[in-house]
GROMACS .gro file of C-alpha atoms in nm:
model
  492
    1MET     CA    1   8.439  18.971  12.100
    2THR     CA    2   8.458  19.136  12.472
    3ALA     CA    3   8.479  18.943  12.779
    4THR     CA    4   8.091  19.035  12.830
    5GLU     CA    5   7.974  18.924  12.462
    6ARG     CA    6   8.163  18.611  12.484
    7PRO     CA    7   7.956  18.278  12.571
    8LEU     CA    8   8.061  18.107  12.896
    9SER     CA    9   8.270  17.802  12.821
   10ARG     CA   10   8.260  17.506  13.014
   11GLY     CA   11   8.600  17.539  13.131
   12VAL     CA   12   8.525  17.892  13.283
   13VAL     CA   13   8.210  17.749  13.458
   14THR     CA   14   8.399  17.458  13.600
   15ARG     CA   15   8.717  17.629  13.714
   16TYR     CA   16   8.520  17.925  13.856
   17ALA     CA   17   8.273  17.663  14.042
   18ILE     CA   18   8.580  17.493  14.184
   19GLY     CA   19   8.672  17.806  14.368
   20SER     CA   20   8.384  17.727  14.613
   21LEU     CA   21   8.557  17.462  14.729
   22GLY     CA   22   8.772  17.678  14.884
   23THR     CA   23   8.526  17.962  15.003
   24GLY     CA   24   8.305  17.670  15.115
   25GLY     CA   25   8.553  17.513  15.316
   26PHE     CA   26   8.657  17.836  15.477
   27ALA     CA   27   8.287  17.957  15.541
   28THR     CA   28   8.188  17.610  15.704
   29LEU     CA   29   8.479  17.470  15.904
   30PRO     CA   30   8.576  17.759  16.121
   31GLY     CA   31   8.182  17.855  16.176
   32LEU     CA   32   8.145  17.461  16.265
   33VAL     CA   33   8.424  17.383  16.496
   34LEU     CA   34   8.604  17.725  16.591
   35VAL     CA   35   8.388  17.802  16.872
   36PHE     CA   36   8.353  17.455  16.992
   37TYR     CA   37   8.745  17.416  16.967
   38MET     CA   38   8.774  17.679  17.214
   39THR     CA   39   8.499  17.633  17.459
   40ASP     CA   40   8.545  17.224  17.471
   41THR     CA   41   8.927  17.186  17.416
   42LEU     CA   42   9.103  17.498  17.506
   43GLY     CA   43   8.861  17.584  17.783
   44VAL     CA   44   8.798  17.916  17.672
   45THR     CA   45   8.454  18.067  17.805
   46ALA     CA   46   8.176  18.085  17.538
   47LEU     CA   47   8.140  18.439  17.547
   48PHE     CA   48   8.507  18.507  17.507
   49ALA     CA   49   8.517  18.258  17.228
   50GLY     CA   50   8.251  18.427  17.051
   51LEU     CA   51   8.432  18.784  17.085
   52VAL     CA   52   8.761  18.628  16.966
   53VAL     CA   53   8.578  18.496  16.629
   54THR     CA   54   8.349  18.804  16.591
   55ALA     CA   55   8.661  19.054  16.630
   56ALA     CA   56   8.848  18.860  16.365
   57LYS     CA   57   8.551  18.887  16.135
   58VAL     CA   58   8.492  19.258  16.218
   59TRP     CA   59   8.838  19.307  16.091
   60ASP     CA   60   8.746  19.142  15.765
   61VAL     CA   61   8.450  19.401  15.725
   62VAL     CA   62   8.686  19.693  15.776
   63ILE     CA   63   8.905  19.571  15.527
   64ASP     CA   64   8.695  19.434  15.238
   65PRO     CA   65   8.592  19.760  15.092
   66TRP     CA   66   8.951  19.870  15.089
   67ILE     CA   67   9.040  19.556  14.904
   68GLY     CA   68   8.738  19.592  14.649
   69GLU     CA   69   8.867  19.936  14.559
   70HIS     CA   70   9.202  19.843  14.512
   71SER     CA   71   9.123  19.523  14.306
   72ASP     CA   72   8.949  19.773  14.066
   73ARG     CA   73   9.247  19.962  14.070
   74ALA     CA   74   9.474  19.675  13.982
   75LEU     CA   75   9.241  19.562  13.708
   76ALA     CA   76   9.263  19.917  13.538
   77ARG     CA   77   9.657  19.914  13.596
   78THR     CA   78   9.758  19.541  13.499
   79GLY     CA   79   9.433  19.402  13.337
   80THR     CA   80   9.362  19.150  13.578
   81ARG     CA   81   9.263  19.075  13.933
   82ARG     CA   82   9.453  18.745  13.970
   83THR     CA   83   9.759  18.885  14.190
   84TRP     CA   84   9.561  18.947  14.486
   85MET     CA   85   9.355  18.645  14.447
   86ARG     CA   86   9.647  18.427  14.421
   87VAL     CA   87   9.840  18.573  14.737
   88GLY     CA   88   9.514  18.503  14.937
   89ALA     CA   89   9.505  18.139  14.794
   90VAL     CA   90   9.873  18.073  14.902
   91ALA     CA   91   9.877  18.247  15.258
   92LEU     CA   92   9.549  18.115  15.358
   93PRO     CA   93   9.640  17.742  15.443
   94VAL     CA   94   9.920  17.859  15.650
   95GLY     CA   95   9.713  18.084  15.870
   96PHE     CA   96   9.463  17.783  15.916
   97VAL     CA   97   9.686  17.570  16.018
   98LEU     CA   98   9.832  17.800  16.280
   99THR     CA   99   9.470  17.862  16.417
  100PHE     CA  100   9.446  17.506  16.520
  101ALA     CA  101   9.826  17.485  16.634
  102VAL     CA  102   9.789  17.641  16.989
  103PRO     CA  103  10.086  17.505  17.183
  104ALA     CA  104  10.002  17.260  17.455
  105GLY     CA  105  10.011  17.394  17.827
  106LEU     CA  106   9.874  17.761  17.738
  107ALA     CA  107   9.623  17.910  17.961
  108PRO     CA  108   9.257  17.953  17.825
  109ALA     CA  109   9.306  18.333  17.803
  110ALA     CA  110   9.633  18.294  17.605
  111SER     CA  111   9.499  18.025  17.393
  112GLY     CA  112   9.214  18.248  17.296
  113VAL     CA  113   9.458  18.536  17.208
  114TRP     CA  114   9.679  18.285  16.979
  115VAL     CA  115   9.358  18.189  16.791
  116PHE     CA  116   9.237  18.549  16.741
  117LEU     CA  117   9.566  18.655  16.594
  118ALA     CA  118   9.613  18.336  16.375
  119PHE     CA  119   9.235  18.372  16.261
  120LEU     CA  120   9.295  18.732  16.199
  121ALA     CA  121   9.575  18.656  15.967
  122THR     CA  122   9.363  18.395  15.787
  123ALA     CA  123   9.058  18.592  15.770
  124THR     CA  124   9.263  18.864  15.592
  125ALA     CA  125   9.393  18.603  15.326
  126PHE     CA  126   9.061  18.481  15.263
  127SER     CA  127   8.951  18.842  15.183
  128LEU     CA  128   9.231  18.906  14.931
  129PHE     CA  129   9.092  18.605  14.746
  130GLN     CA  130   8.693  18.646  14.792
  131VAL     CA  131   8.655  18.989  14.721
  132PRO     CA  132   8.767  18.984  14.378
  133TYR     CA  133   8.630  18.633  14.324
  134ILE     CA  134   8.277  18.786  14.386
  135ALA     CA  135   8.353  19.062  14.141
  136LEU     CA  136   8.420  18.818  13.843
  137PRO     CA  137   8.061  18.718  13.735
  138ALA     CA  138   7.973  19.075  13.632
  139GLU     CA  139   8.293  19.062  13.400
  140LEU     CA  140   8.264  18.700  13.266
  141THR     CA  141   7.915  18.734  13.113
  142SER     CA  142   7.659  18.992  13.065
  143ASP     CA  143   7.378  18.745  13.003
  144TYR     CA  144   7.093  18.736  13.267
  145ASP     CA  145   7.024  18.364  13.255
  146ALA     CA  146   7.404  18.269  13.196
  147ARG     CA  147   7.498  18.446  13.502
  148THR     CA  148   7.247  18.194  13.701
  149ARG     CA  149   7.403  17.902  13.536
  150LEU     CA  150   7.738  18.008  13.642
  151LEU     CA  151   7.630  18.042  13.995
  152SER     CA  152   7.418  17.748  14.011
  153TRP     CA  153   7.704  17.526  13.932
  154ARG     CA  154   7.900  17.730  14.169
  155VAL     CA  155   7.640  17.654  14.467
  156VAL     CA  156   7.656  17.283  14.358
  157VAL     CA  157   8.024  17.292  14.435
  158LEU     CA  158   7.957  17.486  14.732
  159SER     CA  159   7.723  17.259  14.867
  160LEU     CA  160   7.941  16.955  14.823
  161ALA     CA  161   8.225  17.167  15.004
  162ILE     CA  162   7.979  17.198  15.277
  163LEU     CA  163   7.944  16.838  15.305
  164LEU     CA  164   8.295  16.767  15.253
  165PHE     CA  165   8.437  16.986  15.522
  166GLY     CA  166   8.113  16.972  15.732
  167ALA     CA  167   8.135  16.581  15.756
  168GLY     CA  168   8.489  16.522  15.703
  169GLY     CA  169   8.609  16.782  15.924
  170PRO     CA  170   8.476  16.619  16.233
  171ILE     CA  171   8.599  16.291  16.097
  172LEU     CA  172   8.943  16.415  16.069
  173ARG     CA  173   8.939  16.564  16.415
  174ARG     CA  174   8.884  16.219  16.541
  175THR     CA  175   9.221  16.103  16.410
  176GLY     CA  176   9.398  16.231  16.729
  177GLY     CA  177   9.204  15.969  16.954
  178ASP     CA  178   9.210  16.109  17.318
  179ASP     CA  179   9.445  16.399  17.222
  180GLU     CA  180   9.195  16.616  17.073
  181ALA     CA  181   9.471  16.887  16.965
  182ILE     CA  182   9.629  16.663  16.740
  183GLY     CA  183   9.299  16.589  16.579
  184TYR     CA  184   9.237  16.913  16.542
  185LEU     CA  185   9.571  17.007  16.378
  186VAL     CA  186   9.536  16.725  16.134
  187MET     CA  187   9.197  16.847  16.029
  188ALA     CA  188   9.349  17.199  15.961
  189VAL     CA  189   9.642  17.065  15.765
  190VAL     CA  190   9.412  16.873  15.531
  191ALA     CA  191   9.134  17.132  15.496
  192GLY     CA  192   9.400  17.426  15.433
  193LEU     CA  193   9.546  17.236  15.161
  194VAL     CA  194   9.224  17.153  14.980
  195ILE     CA  195   9.100  17.513  15.026
  196GLY     CA  196   9.405  17.680  14.895
  197ALA     CA  197   9.412  17.430  14.592
  198GLY     CA  198   9.046  17.519  14.510
  199MET     CA  199   9.121  17.879  14.525
  200LEU     CA  200   9.426  17.871  14.286
  201VAL     CA  201   9.226  17.679  14.032
  202ALA     CA  202   8.951  17.963  14.042
  203VAL     CA  203   9.226  18.213  13.998
  204THR     CA  204   9.280  18.098  13.639
  205THR     CA  205   8.924  18.221  13.537
  206ALA     CA  206   9.011  18.573  13.609
  207PRO     CA  207   9.030  18.764  13.272
  208ARG     CA  208   9.383  18.867  13.184
  209GLY     CA  209   9.486  19.100  12.946
  210LEU     CA  210   9.734  19.372  12.874
  211PRO     CA  211   9.764  19.664  13.128
  212GLY     CA  212   9.479  19.928  13.116
  213VAL     CA  213   9.530  20.264  13.245
  214GLN     CA  214   9.741  20.390  13.525
  215ALA     CA  215   9.471  20.436  13.811
  216PRO     CA  216   9.566  20.713  14.074
  217ARG     CA  217   9.648  20.578  14.433
  218ARG     CA  218   9.407  20.622  14.660
  219GLY     CA  219   9.393  20.643  15.054
  220ILE     CA  220   9.180  20.422  15.266
  221ARG     CA  221   8.922  20.684  15.328
  222ALA     CA  222   8.876  20.715  14.941
  223ALA     CA  223   8.847  20.327  14.904
  224TYR     CA  224   8.576  20.341  15.160
  225ALA     CA  225   8.407  20.638  15.021
  226GLU     CA  226   8.400  20.450  14.672
  227GLY     CA  227   8.244  20.144  14.819
  228PHE     CA  228   7.961  20.319  15.016
  229ALA     CA  229   7.910  20.541  14.735
  230ALA     CA  230   7.800  20.232  14.551
  231LEU     CA  231   7.571  20.149  14.811
  232ARG     CA  232   7.428  20.478  14.824
  233ARG     CA  233   7.352  20.527  14.488
  234SER     CA  234   7.189  20.159  14.411
  235PRO     CA  235   6.847  20.086  14.592
  236ALA     CA  236   6.875  19.734  14.427
  237PHE     CA  237   7.220  19.671  14.581
  238ARG     CA  238   7.083  19.779  14.954
  239ALA     CA  239   6.777  19.569  14.926
  240LEU     CA  240   6.990  19.262  14.799
  241LEU     CA  241   7.272  19.306  15.064
  242ALA     CA  242   7.039  19.369  15.350
  243THR     CA  243   6.825  19.043  15.252
  244PHE     CA  244   7.171  18.840  15.206
  245VAL     CA  245   7.316  18.997  15.555
  246LEU     CA  246   6.999  18.865  15.739
  247GLN     CA  247   7.008  18.535  15.574
  248GLY     CA  248   7.397  18.516  15.646
  249LEU     CA  249   7.304  18.573  16.014
  250ALA     CA  250   7.061  18.284  16.021
  251THR     CA  251   7.273  18.041  15.854
  252GLY     CA  252   7.579  18.146  16.059
  253VAL     CA  253   7.373  18.077  16.369
  254MET     CA  254   7.266  17.733  16.265
  255LEU     CA  255   7.631  17.664  16.154
  256ALA     CA  256   7.773  17.733  16.458
  257GLY     CA  257   7.495  17.561  16.655
  258ALA     CA  258   7.528  17.223  16.460
  259ASN     CA  259   7.797  17.064  16.664
  260TYR     CA  260   7.611  17.137  16.982
  261VAL     CA  261   7.274  17.005  16.831
  262ALA     CA  262   7.447  16.676  16.756
  263VAL     CA  263   7.625  16.638  17.106
  264TRP     CA  264   7.366  16.772  17.332
  265VAL     CA  265   7.023  16.757  17.171
  266LEU     CA  266   7.054  16.456  16.943
  267ARG     CA  267   7.317  16.296  17.173
  268SER     CA  268   7.548  16.171  16.890
  269GLU     CA  269   7.857  16.298  16.756
  270ASP     CA  270   7.771  16.085  16.426
  271ALA     CA  271   7.458  16.312  16.409
  272LEU     CA  272   7.669  16.583  16.293
  273THR     CA  273   7.759  16.408  15.966
  274LEU     CA  274   7.401  16.309  15.916
  275LEU     CA  275   7.290  16.659  15.958
  276PHE     CA  276   7.530  16.760  15.716
  277VAL     CA  277   7.438  16.495  15.452
  278ALA     CA  278   7.079  16.567  15.517
  279LEU     CA  279   7.146  16.936  15.428
  280ILE     CA  280   7.365  16.916  15.143
  281ALA     CA  281   7.219  16.607  14.953
  282PRO     CA  282   6.917  16.799  14.865
  283ALA     CA  283   7.112  17.136  14.798
  284VAL     CA  284   7.342  16.974  14.541
  285LEU     CA  285   7.034  16.841  14.341
  286CYS     CA  286   6.831  17.156  14.369
  287ALA     CA  287   7.093  17.425  14.275
  288PRO     CA  288   7.027  17.358  13.896
  289LEU     CA  289   6.643  17.346  13.951
  290TRP     CA  290   6.637  17.681  14.141
  291SER     CA  291   6.824  17.811  13.822
  292ARG     CA  292   6.535  17.658  13.594
  293ILE     CA  293   6.293  17.820  13.814
  294SER     CA  294   6.434  18.164  13.793
  295ARG     CA  295   6.414  18.129  13.426
  296GLY     CA  296   6.043  18.109  13.422
  297ILE     CA  297   5.937  18.333  13.713
  298GLY     CA  298   6.246  18.551  13.749
  299LYS     CA  299   6.541  18.543  14.003
  300GLU     CA  300   6.373  18.751  14.273
  301ARG     CA  301   6.052  18.542  14.296
  302ALA     CA  302   6.247  18.237  14.285
  303PHE     CA  303   6.464  18.359  14.568
  304GLN     CA  304   6.134  18.461  14.785
  305TRP     CA  305   6.006  18.121  14.745
  306ALA     CA  306   6.335  17.961  14.856
  307SER     CA  307   6.366  18.180  15.146
  308LEU     CA  308   5.995  18.093  15.259
  309LEU     CA  309   6.070  17.721  15.230
  310PHE     CA  310   6.381  17.740  15.454
  311ALA     CA  311   6.223  17.959  15.694
  312VAL     CA  312   5.892  17.715  15.751
  313ALA     CA  313   6.151  17.421  15.753
  314SER     CA  314   6.373  17.579  16.033
  315LEU     CA  315   6.080  17.680  16.231
  316SER     CA  316   5.952  17.305  16.238
  317MET     CA  317   6.261  17.207  16.398
  318VAL     CA  318   6.175  17.377  16.732
  319GLY     CA  319   6.013  17.028  16.822
  320MET     CA  320   6.370  16.910  16.914
  321ILE     CA  321   6.326  17.070  17.240
  322TRP     CA  322   6.076  16.822  17.355
  323ALA     CA  323   6.109  16.539  17.098
  324PRO     CA  324   6.463  16.511  16.995
  325GLY     CA  325   6.502  16.227  16.722
  326ALA     CA  326   6.557  16.101  16.364
  327TRP     CA  327   6.266  16.296  16.216
  328VAL     CA  328   6.465  16.612  16.235
  329TYR     CA  329   6.669  16.501  15.920
  330LEU     CA  330   6.343  16.581  15.711
  331PRO     CA  331   6.314  16.934  15.790
  332VAL     CA  332   6.682  16.971  15.743
  333ALA     CA  333   6.665  16.804  15.404
  334LEU     CA  334   6.407  17.077  15.315
  335ALA     CA  335   6.614  17.351  15.442
  336GLY     CA  336   6.883  17.229  15.239
  337ALA     CA  337   6.670  17.230  14.941
  338ALA     CA  338   6.601  17.594  14.998
  339TYR     CA  339   6.948  17.690  15.089
  340ALA     CA  340   7.059  17.594  14.707
  341GLY     CA  341   6.846  17.888  14.598
  342MET     CA  342   6.903  18.131  14.870
  343GLN     CA  343   7.301  18.099  14.785
  344THR     CA  344   7.241  18.056  14.386
  345LEU     CA  345   6.991  18.322  14.331
  346PRO     CA  346   7.130  18.643  14.523
  347MET     CA  347   7.482  18.566  14.401
  348ALA     CA  348   7.309  18.564  14.027
  349MET     CA  349   7.166  18.893  14.100
  350LEU     CA  350   7.464  19.065  14.227
  351PRO     CA  351   7.632  19.110  13.866
  352ASP     CA  352   7.301  19.237  13.757
  353VAL     CA  353   7.327  19.483  14.004
  354ILE     CA  354   7.669  19.584  13.909
  355SER     CA  355   7.616  19.574  13.538
  356HIS     CA  356   7.291  19.787  13.573
  357ASP     CA  357   7.495  20.062  13.795
  358ALA     CA  358   7.786  20.049  13.534
  359ARG     CA  359   7.540  20.138  13.283
  360VAL     CA  360   7.370  20.383  13.460
  361HIS     CA  361   7.658  20.566  13.603
  362GLY     CA  362   7.912  20.527  13.347
  363GLU     CA  363   8.175  20.300  13.492
  364GLY     CA  364   8.236  19.954  13.619
  365ARG     CA  365   8.314  19.929  14.005
  366ALA     CA  366   8.270  19.553  14.037
  367GLY     CA  367   8.553  19.508  14.317
  368SER     CA  368   8.384  19.805  14.529
  369PHE     CA  369   8.059  19.642  14.502
  370GLY     CA  370   8.221  19.320  14.592
  371GLY     CA  371   8.412  19.466  14.874
  372ILE     CA  372   8.100  19.593  15.042
  373TRP     CA  373   7.896  19.273  14.961
  374THR     CA  374   8.184  19.043  15.122
  375ALA     CA  375   8.204  19.264  15.432
  376GLY     CA  376   7.822  19.233  15.473
  377GLU     CA  377   7.855  18.843  15.399
  378THR     CA  378   8.112  18.827  15.667
  379ALA     CA  379   7.941  19.022  15.923
  380GLY     CA  380   7.628  18.823  15.896
  381MET     CA  381   7.834  18.505  15.923
  382ALA     CA  382   8.044  18.629  16.232
  383LEU     CA  383   7.736  18.790  16.398
  384GLY     CA  384   7.586  18.438  16.378
  385ALA     CA  385   7.845  18.268  16.575
  386THR     CA  386   7.835  18.581  16.856
  387VAL     CA  387   7.446  18.528  16.876
  388LEU     CA  388   7.497  18.159  16.966
  389THR     CA  389   7.763  18.241  17.202
  390ILE     CA  390   7.516  18.481  17.359
  391VAL     CA  391   7.249  18.243  17.398
  392LEU     CA  392   7.472  17.964  17.551
  393ALA     CA  393   7.599  18.231  17.814
  394LEU     CA  394   7.250  18.332  17.884
  395THR     CA  395   7.125  17.980  17.926
  396GLY     CA  396   7.416  17.852  18.134
  397TYR     CA  397   7.621  17.645  17.905
  398LEU     CA  398   7.909  17.475  18.079
  399GLU     CA  399   8.255  17.482  17.921
  400SER     CA  400   8.508  17.217  17.928
  401THR     CA  401   8.857  17.133  17.881
  402GLY     CA  402   9.004  16.829  17.682
  403SER     CA  403   8.840  16.509  17.735
  404THR     CA  404   8.665  16.619  18.054
  405VAL     CA  405   8.274  16.531  18.041
  406VAL     CA  406   8.010  16.794  18.186
  407GLU     CA  407   7.634  16.749  18.175
  408GLN     CA  408   7.462  17.049  18.041
  409PRO     CA  409   7.144  17.229  18.201
  410PRO     CA  410   6.811  17.162  18.040
  411ALA     CA  411   6.805  17.547  17.960
  412ALA     CA  412   7.135  17.537  17.777
  413VAL     CA  413   7.008  17.233  17.570
  414ALA     CA  414   6.690  17.439  17.495
  415GLY     CA  415   6.887  17.745  17.382
  416ILE     CA  416   7.086  17.526  17.142
  417ALA     CA  417   6.774  17.386  16.989
  418VAL     CA  418   6.615  17.732  16.949
  419SER     CA  419   6.928  17.881  16.814
  420PHE     CA  420   6.901  17.584  16.531
  421SER     CA  421   6.535  17.660  16.454
  422ALA     CA  422   6.303  17.943  16.562
  423LEU     CA  423   6.593  18.206  16.543
  424PRO     CA  424   6.719  18.130  16.208
  425ALA     CA  425   6.348  18.119  16.089
  426LEU     CA  426   6.271  18.464  16.242
  427LEU     CA  427   6.559  18.619  16.070
  428VAL     CA  428   6.505  18.476  15.713
  429PHE     CA  429   6.129  18.599  15.746
  430LEU     CA  430   6.277  18.961  15.836
  431SER     CA  431   6.499  18.908  15.520
  432LEU     CA  432   6.185  18.920  15.314
  433VAL     CA  433   6.116  19.279  15.365
  434PRO     CA  434   6.428  19.440  15.211
  435LEU     CA  435   6.382  19.174  14.939
  436ALA     CA  436   6.055  19.295  14.849
  437ARG     CA  437   6.239  19.628  14.752
  438TYR     CA  438   6.462  19.476  14.509
  439GLY     CA  439   6.342  19.651  14.175
  440LEU     CA  440   6.549  19.497  13.906
  441ARG     CA  441   6.358  19.271  13.669
  442ARG     CA  442   6.509  19.048  13.357
  443GLN     CA  443   6.393  19.362  13.121
  444ASP     CA  444   6.629  19.596  13.278
  445ILE     CA  445   6.924  19.332  13.273
  446GLN     CA  446   6.862  19.250  12.903
  447ALA     CA  447   6.851  19.641  12.832
  448ASP     CA  448   7.211  19.659  13.003
  449ALA     CA  449   7.326  19.398  12.800
  450ALA     CA  450   7.245  19.523  12.488
  451ALA     CA  451   7.378  19.873  12.575
  452THR     CA  452   7.709  19.680  12.684
  453ALA     CA  453   7.728  19.534  12.350
  454ALA     CA  454   7.646  19.832  12.155
  455ALA     CA  455   7.883  20.079  12.328
  456PRO     CA  456   8.189  19.923  12.163
  457ALA     CA  457   8.059  19.974  11.799
  458ALA     CA  458   7.949  20.345  11.876
  459ALA     CA  459   8.284  20.403  12.022
  460ALA     CA  460   8.468  20.265  11.736
  461GLY     CA  461   8.237  20.459  11.475
  462GLY     CA  462   8.238  20.754  11.692
  463ALA     CA  463   7.847  20.737  11.708
  464PRO     CA  464   7.683  20.888  11.992
  465THR     CA  465   7.525  20.686  12.253
  466ALA     CA  466   7.213  20.728  12.419
  467SER     CA  467   7.299  21.018  12.614
  468GLY     CA  468   7.398  21.190  12.312
  469SER     CA  469   7.801  21.152  12.340
  470ALA     CA  470   8.044  20.900  12.212
  471ALA     CA  471   8.075  20.623  12.427
  472THR     CA  472   8.386  20.601  12.650
  473ALA     CA  473   8.299  20.402  12.939
  474PRO     CA  474   8.493  20.093  13.014
  475ALA     CA  475   8.337  19.739  13.025
  476VAL     CA  476   8.199  19.625  13.366
  477GLY     CA  477   8.483  19.611  13.594
  478GLY     CA  478   8.743  19.752  13.384
  479PRO     CA  479   8.912  19.644  13.075
  480SER     CA  480   8.746  19.413  12.829
  481LYS     CA  481   9.029  19.205  12.717
  482HIS     CA  482   8.997  18.834  12.791
  483ASP     CA  483   9.187  18.529  12.867
  484PRO     CA  484   9.251  18.361  12.530
  485THR     CA  485   9.217  18.040  12.713
  486ASN     CA  486   8.854  18.120  12.777
  487ASP     CA  487   8.769  18.098  12.420
  488SER     CA  488   8.607  17.753  12.397
  489GLN     CA  489   8.232  17.785  12.294
  490GLU     CA  490   8.144  17.464  12.492
  491THR     CA  491   7.838  17.532  12.739
  492MET     CA  492   7.795  17.330  13.062
   0.00000   0.00000   0.00000
């Protein structure tokens, strides 16, 4: 049996999901505390802090397609994507600690440069892992519903990671007492080790076989050309990516603003932990539920309903401007229930897009798709933090250094509230426009799976394919050899 024919084992589902302990941690903690760390501990201006974070993320956007193409080439040459994933998992904790290890006494501008360089290295390590990690589901199974199951459990762990890092990070940050710099460093060491460990576990799910073919060496221009060719030839990919980027922008704004909402709108640092509990508890419970819903009405319709629920819940929180209080946790919980679907369903639709493209165009380029996807996701999340810093600058937000206490003007507080409510709602409503253009349905993916299963038999017997020639196209994403440790037939 090939990798795409083999039922997903419980071990594969579990280990792949544990990888989101790393990806969720890296996506959450820097987005939550990095801008706040620079503005309220290092004294960096809000706009400059946003530019630092955005510039590092732009670098990720630039290199992700290159990493994706080279991941495909490594798979063809060595039979596995594990090598680059492992390098990223080992290097990321080091860069993460350095990001929050700014030497005492540096001027704000120099501190900003230090953070930029360290975070640049950290983001590069993350991409080395994340791009091939995103490509794996298309290679682990060709079944329409099995992909949703694989990704729904990933989102359960992702949600727990957001809670762990979102609530636990600020708690660790307070271990430094009055010395905020020490608290941030402790947080970085603990978080970096957990992130790296989760990623190393996920590395073991990447199929591993004998080396395949000697793929030609390509320059960086060819790597980008391959990624953008995938984007041009697949309308479904363009629609799904545009939707996901807009929603990444919405959640990026909310994530970056959560700390500010807790401190300046709800007036309680403990509110940050409560916000994350209210968001994540429903997400953990609802990720498997969205998987069941999608089996009944299809992934694309379930994704539409999840997006609408999130937008309405977010919009209702605009009332914080006039009446901040504990009532806000209810719409946050509804947004959390919707967020589970907004993560599970598009990630389960991506391998459908990849396998459909492989059937239509005759070769699997999962890494190239993963590179463009990761670049878009990174851009959305990075621009979310940038949008927040622009709002802060326009509304007169006052920066501070160390434990210095300032009082924010009403306009800044209102800007924070809007950034956490009406603005994300608008972005998610807009995301429904490209989503309506997503054309793949269950029957399309089932046809792809049938064609993939039939191709090896046709090739072995020299039988002609539907196009009239013997099947010679490789399995989706590369060689079909599979890791023998994934042979268990247990299902989760």
